[in-house]
Amino acid sequence: MAIFSKPSRLPDISQAQRRPLILAALVLLLLRSRLGGLGKEGIDAVSSRLLRGKGPAKKLSAEENLQVLQKIYEKNGDAEVLLVPYRDRITKVPIRPIPQEKFANDKKHFPLLPQSVQKKPNIDLSFLKQLRALLLRIVLPPPSWDGKGRSPLWRSREVGVLTLHSAFLILRTVLSILVARLDGRIVRDLVKADGKGFMKGLGLWFLLAIPSTYTNSMIRHFQSILSLSLRTRLTRYVHDLYLSAYPDLRYYRVSSHSSTAEGEHETNHGGLDGVEQYITADVESWAASLSGLYGNLLKPSLDMLLFTSQLSRSLGVRGTALLFLNYYATVAILRAVTPAFGRLASVEARLEGEYRRGMGRVGRESEEVAFYNGGHREKDILTKAYLRLIKHVNSIYKIRIAYEWTEDYVIKYLWSAAGYALIAVPILFTRAKRSLGIQASPSDEARERASRDEAVAGRTETYISNRRLLLSLADAGGRLMYAYKDLLELAGLTTRIYTLVSTLHQLPPLQTPEIDVVEDPEAIQLKNVDVRVPGGIDEDGIQEMDLVSGLNLTIRPGEHLMITGSNGVGKSAVARVLAGLWPAFGEGAAIHRPADSPVNDDPSDPRPRPTLFVVPQRSYMVTGSLLENIIYPDTYNDFLKSGKTEEDLQAILESVFLGYLKEREGGWLTRKEWRDVLSGGEKQRLGLARVFYRRPKFAILDECTSAVSSDVEGRMYESAKALGITLITISLRPSLMKYHTQLLTLNGEGTGRWSLTRLGTAEERLSVGREIALLEQKLADVEKWEKRVAELEHMLGAESFEAAEHDGDHDSVSEVGAGSENGSEVAITESMLQE
Ligand SMILES: Nc1ncnc2c1ncn2[C@@H]1O[C@H](COP(=O)(O)OP(=O)(O)OP(=O)(O)O)[C@@H](O)[C@H]1O
């Protein structure tokens, strides 16, 4: 019984294949017209349309470029058009912020992963769910897609690119089969010594080469476009989610450490390390890996399918079954030797991030490091981070040796050998069968010879075509196996991206209950607020003590508050609660913050008046021009709309004693690395200039004048008060007390005690110079008094004379927190000063 069926003769290419060839040529022509030309321009046009939705922009002069750099955005309906300078041109990128409802809908599709899955990504159900969520919620659907068919998925640009990419991948496989057949036909004609047929075959060969090579480059091109497109979609989504406004402030809270318990997530902070690595490098790698993998999976799968179907025509049922057995054996062997590439890729990305972050830190803090001459120390730290990275990468390489060796052996040699065997058996078998056949009669000899020649030519054609198909099959198999490794790596990256998105989604908004009955709606009020580090736990996993306990505070407009206390006691922490960066803890804790006023007190300024503006302890300089640094966080467009002029800005700079800056730095539009260019005091004064520009109702000044001389500081305080800004100053400088009407003293030492002192009216208040002089004088008298007491004791012979050394009235203390003794301490100082 025949094991293999007789090889069937392949149909003549000129008849059977003419139609697909014409079809392929037509598809190409169609695509060519769709793409606006096959050359670079056509591709550029597609790229630019995909990336910016418009054609190439006109060239700009240096001056125009500078103007655009200032503007950043243009308004276009409800969408904003981002102006991106690129090679003396401005590309306009329409930005439609993702609606909040979409984020609210998406939240349930991104539940947090357990720590065990985050650490050991694999190709399993969880991976498929993560990939599905990322693809169907973020990167594939059109922005308006709601999953209910109102805006179908296929209308998205990414699905369009994917379709074109897939079309070229299919075309490529079809062309490969045609090439294999043509190859067989050319050799057949050669064996038959058919010169005409041979020349015709050669002509077809060159013709077929055109779509084949073009298809190859288009596959690569669409893969890159797809990768870029996926990256852009994901980046935009993550940007919108990450750089969220109050009450989310995800960029502020996502990195903070919160919990050590496995799988447990603190309600207010994310605990995601190295978030910049996730958003930049990981998103890019994920997009590249996914688009590459699509091609690497689809094409070899198609190849396998079509080549197998082609081969099965000549191999018969049993041959095909053996072919599948071969596939199965290969997969089983390779699965057994495949290391956990997913986990390895995820660890590599994390280590890469640590090294990059370290490098970034040295770049940012280079001056501080240089002052300490700390290069050698930084080198140790960075080298350690680098060595950890390359040790890991090296171990991957070592692990790969065994895997790749097995893979090469199985794919290249075993498959090829199996292929030869599969081809050889039917040929040998057919010949053997033929040799066993009945002898031909002498009269038929000529016909017999001719038919034998024909059979040899046919067998040669079958052999050459099948051999090519089998080699391509081996190649496709190899690619599929490589794709398995890529798939594992994609699983690692997917888990990282999913972790990023889910952590961002699951951060609950910062919310503190509003006070029920507010005495003064225009006042900031805190009721029973405990201030503590969110998620702060010590080594034993126990909640850390409150920095401040049960804080009750009312700051009315015009009642300037100063917050003081020793270092690390929690002054800035109170500011964070006031500004809403940290939640207010404690039983019955509630806060009232007045709403922004719709109108500004300056009639020429149409902007609403913000309630609160904070100048933080560390000066922050934004990338951009001098002007942008003063108006931060407003944009240049906001500035234009505000009706303010450059003269107004100059006046603001004068009021913070920086009037010389514009001249010195070469104009408002000068762009510099302001962090390095300005001195510490200048940066602090620029911070105050922002307060004057925005004119908030309340301004929290967190030790933001520590590097400014006292006289300048005083004048700036007076100017701020004159603008109707209520100051909340955090400072250790007693000299600032005179500008305030309330004093909040934090006592710390783990007790959470605080005291609030009314500093009295202007007449009652003493100047700080006098306060200090008085105190010093009184301290100097102490020795004198002691001597006098001793004299009196001696004179009267009295036993003990514990006279009340200090006895002050408590009128000045309006409210005292947990530690009443601290209240009396402040009161004593007051009474002594009044004496
Ligand atoms: N994000 C954080 N994570 C952990 N601990 C924090 C965090 N922020 C502040 N702390 C801790 O909370 C305490 C209070 O910090 P805060 O910045 O309020 O101090 P401060 O009173 O303003 O000090 P200084 O006068 O030195 O500025 C400190 O012990 C600090 O270490």
JSON list of N, CA and C in Angstrom, two decimals, residues 401-426:
[
{"chain": "A", "resi": 401, "resn": "ILE", "atom": "N", "xyz": [21.74, 30.81, 25.31]},
{"chain": "A", "resi": 401, "resn": "ILE", "atom": "CA", "xyz": [22.62, 29.93, 24.52]},
{"chain": "A", "resi": 401, "resn": "ILE", "atom": "C", "xyz": [21.94, 28.57, 24.31]},
{"chain": "A", "resi": 402, "resn": "ALA", "atom": "N", "xyz": [21.55, 27.94, 25.44]},
{"chain": "A", "resi": 402, "resn": "ALA", "atom": "CA", "xyz": [20.95, 26.60, 25.35]},
{"chain": "A", "resi": 402, "resn": "ALA", "atom": "C", "xyz": [19.68, 26.63, 24.53]},
{"chain": "A", "resi": 403, "resn": "TYR", "atom": "N", "xyz": [18.90, 27.71, 24.77]},
{"chain": "A", "resi": 403, "resn": "TYR", "atom": "CA", "xyz": [17.61, 27.80, 24.07]},
{"chain": "A", "resi": 403, "resn": "TYR", "atom": "C", "xyz": [17.82, 27.95, 22.57]},
{"chain": "A", "resi": 404, "resn": "GLU", "atom": "N", "xyz": [18.72, 28.88, 22.23]},
{"chain": "A", "resi": 404, "resn": "GLU", "atom": "CA", "xyz": [18.91, 29.15, 20.80]},
{"chain": "A", "resi": 404, "resn": "GLU", "atom": "C", "xyz": [19.58, 27.99, 20.08]},
{"chain": "A", "resi": 405, "resn": "TRP", "atom": "N", "xyz": [20.46, 27.31, 20.83]},
{"chain": "A", "resi": 405, "resn": "TRP", "atom": "CA", "xyz": [21.11, 26.15, 20.23]},
{"chain": "A", "resi": 405, "resn": "TRP", "atom": "C", "xyz": [20.06, 25.10, 19.87]},
{"chain": "A", "resi": 406, "resn": "THR", "atom": "N", "xyz": [19.20, 24.81, 20.84]},
{"chain": "A", "resi": 406, "resn": "THR", "atom": "CA", "xyz": [18.14, 23.82, 20.60]},
{"chain": "A", "resi": 406, "resn": "THR", "atom": "C", "xyz": [17.24, 24.29, 19.46]},
{"chain": "A", "resi": 407, "resn": "GLU", "atom": "N", "xyz": [16.90, 25.56, 19.52]},
{"chain": "A", "resi": 407, "resn": "GLU", "atom": "CA", "xyz": [15.99, 26.13, 18.52]},
{"chain": "A", "resi": 407, "resn": "GLU", "atom": "C", "xyz": [16.59, 26.00, 17.11]},
{"chain": "A", "resi": 408, "resn": "ASP", "atom": "N", "xyz": [17.87, 26.39, 16.99]},
{"chain": "A", "resi": 408, "resn": "ASP", "atom": "CA", "xyz": [18.52, 26.31, 15.68]},
{"chain": "A", "resi": 408, "resn": "ASP", "atom": "C", "xyz": [18.56, 24.88, 15.17]},
{"chain": "A", "resi": 409, "resn": "TYR", "atom": "N", "xyz": [18.93, 23.98, 16.12]},
{"chain": "A", "resi": 409, "resn": "TYR", "atom": "CA", "xyz": [19.08, 22.58, 15.73]},
{"chain": "A", "resi": 409, "resn": "TYR", "atom": "C", "xyz": [17.75, 22.03, 15.22]},
{"chain": "A", "resi": 410, "resn": "VAL", "atom": "N", "xyz": [16.72, 22.32, 16.01]},
{"chain": "A", "resi": 410, "resn": "VAL", "atom": "CA", "xyz": [15.41, 21.77, 15.66]},
{"chain": "A", "resi": 410, "resn": "VAL", "atom": "C", "xyz": [14.88, 22.40, 14.38]},
{"chain": "A", "resi": 411, "resn": "ILE", "atom": "N", "xyz": [14.90, 23.73, 14.34]},
{"chain": "A", "resi": 411, "resn": "ILE", "atom": "CA", "xyz": [14.28, 24.43, 13.22]},
{"chain": "A", "resi": 411, "resn": "ILE", "atom": "C", "xyz": [15.06, 24.25, 11.92]},
{"chain": "A", "resi": 412, "resn": "LYS", "atom": "N", "xyz": [16.38, 24.57, 12.02]},
{"chain": "A", "resi": 412, "resn": "LYS", "atom": "CA", "xyz": [17.13, 24.59, 10.75]},
{"chain": "A", "resi": 412, "resn": "LYS", "atom": "C", "xyz": [17.45, 23.19, 10.24]},
{"chain": "A", "resi": 413, "resn": "TYR", "atom": "N", "xyz": [17.92, 22.32, 11.14]},
{"chain": "A", "resi": 413, "resn": "TYR", "atom": "CA", "xyz": [18.43, 21.05, 10.66]},
{"chain": "A", "resi": 413, "resn": "TYR", "atom": "C", "xyz": [17.38, 19.95, 10.68]},
{"chain": "A", "resi": 414, "resn": "LEU", "atom": "N", "xyz": [16.69, 19.84, 11.83]},
{"chain": "A", "resi": 414, "resn": "LEU", "atom": "CA", "xyz": [15.68, 18.78, 11.90]},
{"chain": "A", "resi": 414, "resn": "LEU", "atom": "C", "xyz": [14.57, 19.00, 10.87]},
{"chain": "A", "resi": 415, "resn": "TRP", "atom": "N", "xyz": [14.14, 20.26, 10.79]},
{"chain": "A", "resi": 415, "resn": "TRP", "atom": "CA", "xyz": [13.05, 20.56, 9.86]},
{"chain": "A", "resi": 415, "resn": "TRP", "atom": "C", "xyz": [13.47, 20.32, 8.41]},
{"chain": "A", "resi": 416, "resn": "SER", "atom": "N", "xyz": [14.68, 20.77, 8.11]},
{"chain": "A", "resi": 416, "resn": "SER", "atom": "CA", "xyz": [15.15, 20.60, 6.72]},
{"chain": "A", "resi": 416, "resn": "SER", "atom": "C", "xyz": [15.27, 19.13, 6.39]},
{"chain": "A", "resi": 417, "resn": "ALA", "atom": "N", "xyz": [15.84, 18.37, 7.36]},
{"chain": "A", "resi": 417, "resn": "ALA", "atom": "CA", "xyz": [16.00, 16.93, 7.13]},
{"chain": "A", "resi": 417, "resn": "ALA", "atom": "C", "xyz": [14.64, 16.27, 6.94]},
{"chain": "A", "resi": 418, "resn": "ALA", "atom": "N", "xyz": [13.71, 16.67, 7.80]},
{"chain": "A", "resi": 418, "resn": "ALA", "atom": "CA", "xyz": [12.35, 16.11, 7.69]},
{"chain": "A", "resi": 418, "resn": "ALA", "atom": "C", "xyz": [11.75, 16.47, 6.34]},
{"chain": "A", "resi": 419, "resn": "GLY", "atom": "N", "xyz": [12.03, 17.70, 5.91]},
{"chain": "A", "resi": 419, "resn": "GLY", "atom": "CA", "xyz": [11.52, 18.16, 4.62]},
{"chain": "A", "resi": 419, "resn": "GLY", "atom": "C", "xyz": [12.07, 17.34, 3.48]},
{"chain": "A", "resi": 420, "resn": "TYR", "atom": "N", "xyz": [13.39, 17.11, 3.50]},
{"chain": "A", "resi": 420, "resn": "TYR", "atom": "CA", "xyz": [14.01, 16.30, 2.42]},
{"chain": "A", "resi": 420, "resn": "TYR", "atom": "C", "xyz": [13.38, 14.92, 2.39]},
{"chain": "A", "resi": 421, "resn": "ALA", "atom": "N", "xyz": [13.23, 14.38, 3.61]},
{"chain": "A", "resi": 421, "resn": "ALA", "atom": "CA", "xyz": [12.67, 13.03, 3.69]},
{"chain": "A", "resi": 421, "resn": "ALA", "atom": "C", "xyz": [11.27, 13.00, 3.11]},
{"chain": "A", "resi": 422, "resn": "LEU", "atom": "N", "xyz": [10.48, 14.00, 3.47]},
{"chain": "A", "resi": 422, "resn": "LEU", "atom": "CA", "xyz": [9.10, 14.04, 3.00]},
{"chain": "A", "resi": 422, "resn": "LEU", "atom": "C", "xyz": [9.02, 14.14, 1.48]},
{"chain": "A", "resi": 423, "resn": "ILE", "atom": "N", "xyz": [9.97, 14.85, 0.89]},
{"chain": "A", "resi": 423, "resn": "ILE", "atom": "CA", "xyz": [9.95, 14.99, -0.57]},
{"chain": "A", "resi": 423, "resn": "ILE", "atom": "C", "xyz": [10.49, 13.72, -1.23]},
{"chain": "A", "resi": 424, "resn": "ALA", "atom": "N", "xyz": [11.58, 13.23, -0.60]},
{"chain": "A", "resi": 424, "resn": "ALA", "atom": "CA", "xyz": [12.29, 12.12, -1.23]},
{"chain": "A", "resi": 424, "resn": "ALA", "atom": "C", "xyz": [11.43, 10.85, -1.28]},
{"chain": "A", "resi": 425, "resn": "VAL", "atom": "N", "xyz": [10.72, 10.59, -0.18]},
{"chain": "A", "resi": 425, "resn": "VAL", "atom": "CA", "xyz": [9.97, 9.32, -0.11]},
{"chain": "A", "resi": 425, "resn": "VAL", "atom": "C", "xyz": [8.99, 9.15, -1.27]},
{"chain": "A", "resi": 426, "resn": "PRO", "atom": "N", "xyz": [8.13, 10.12, -1.56]},
{"chain": "A", "resi": 426, "resn": "PRO", "atom": "CA", "xyz": [7.19, 9.89, -2.69]},
{"chain": "A", "resi": 426, "resn": "PRO", "atom": "C", "xyz": [7.90, 9.72, -4.01]}
]
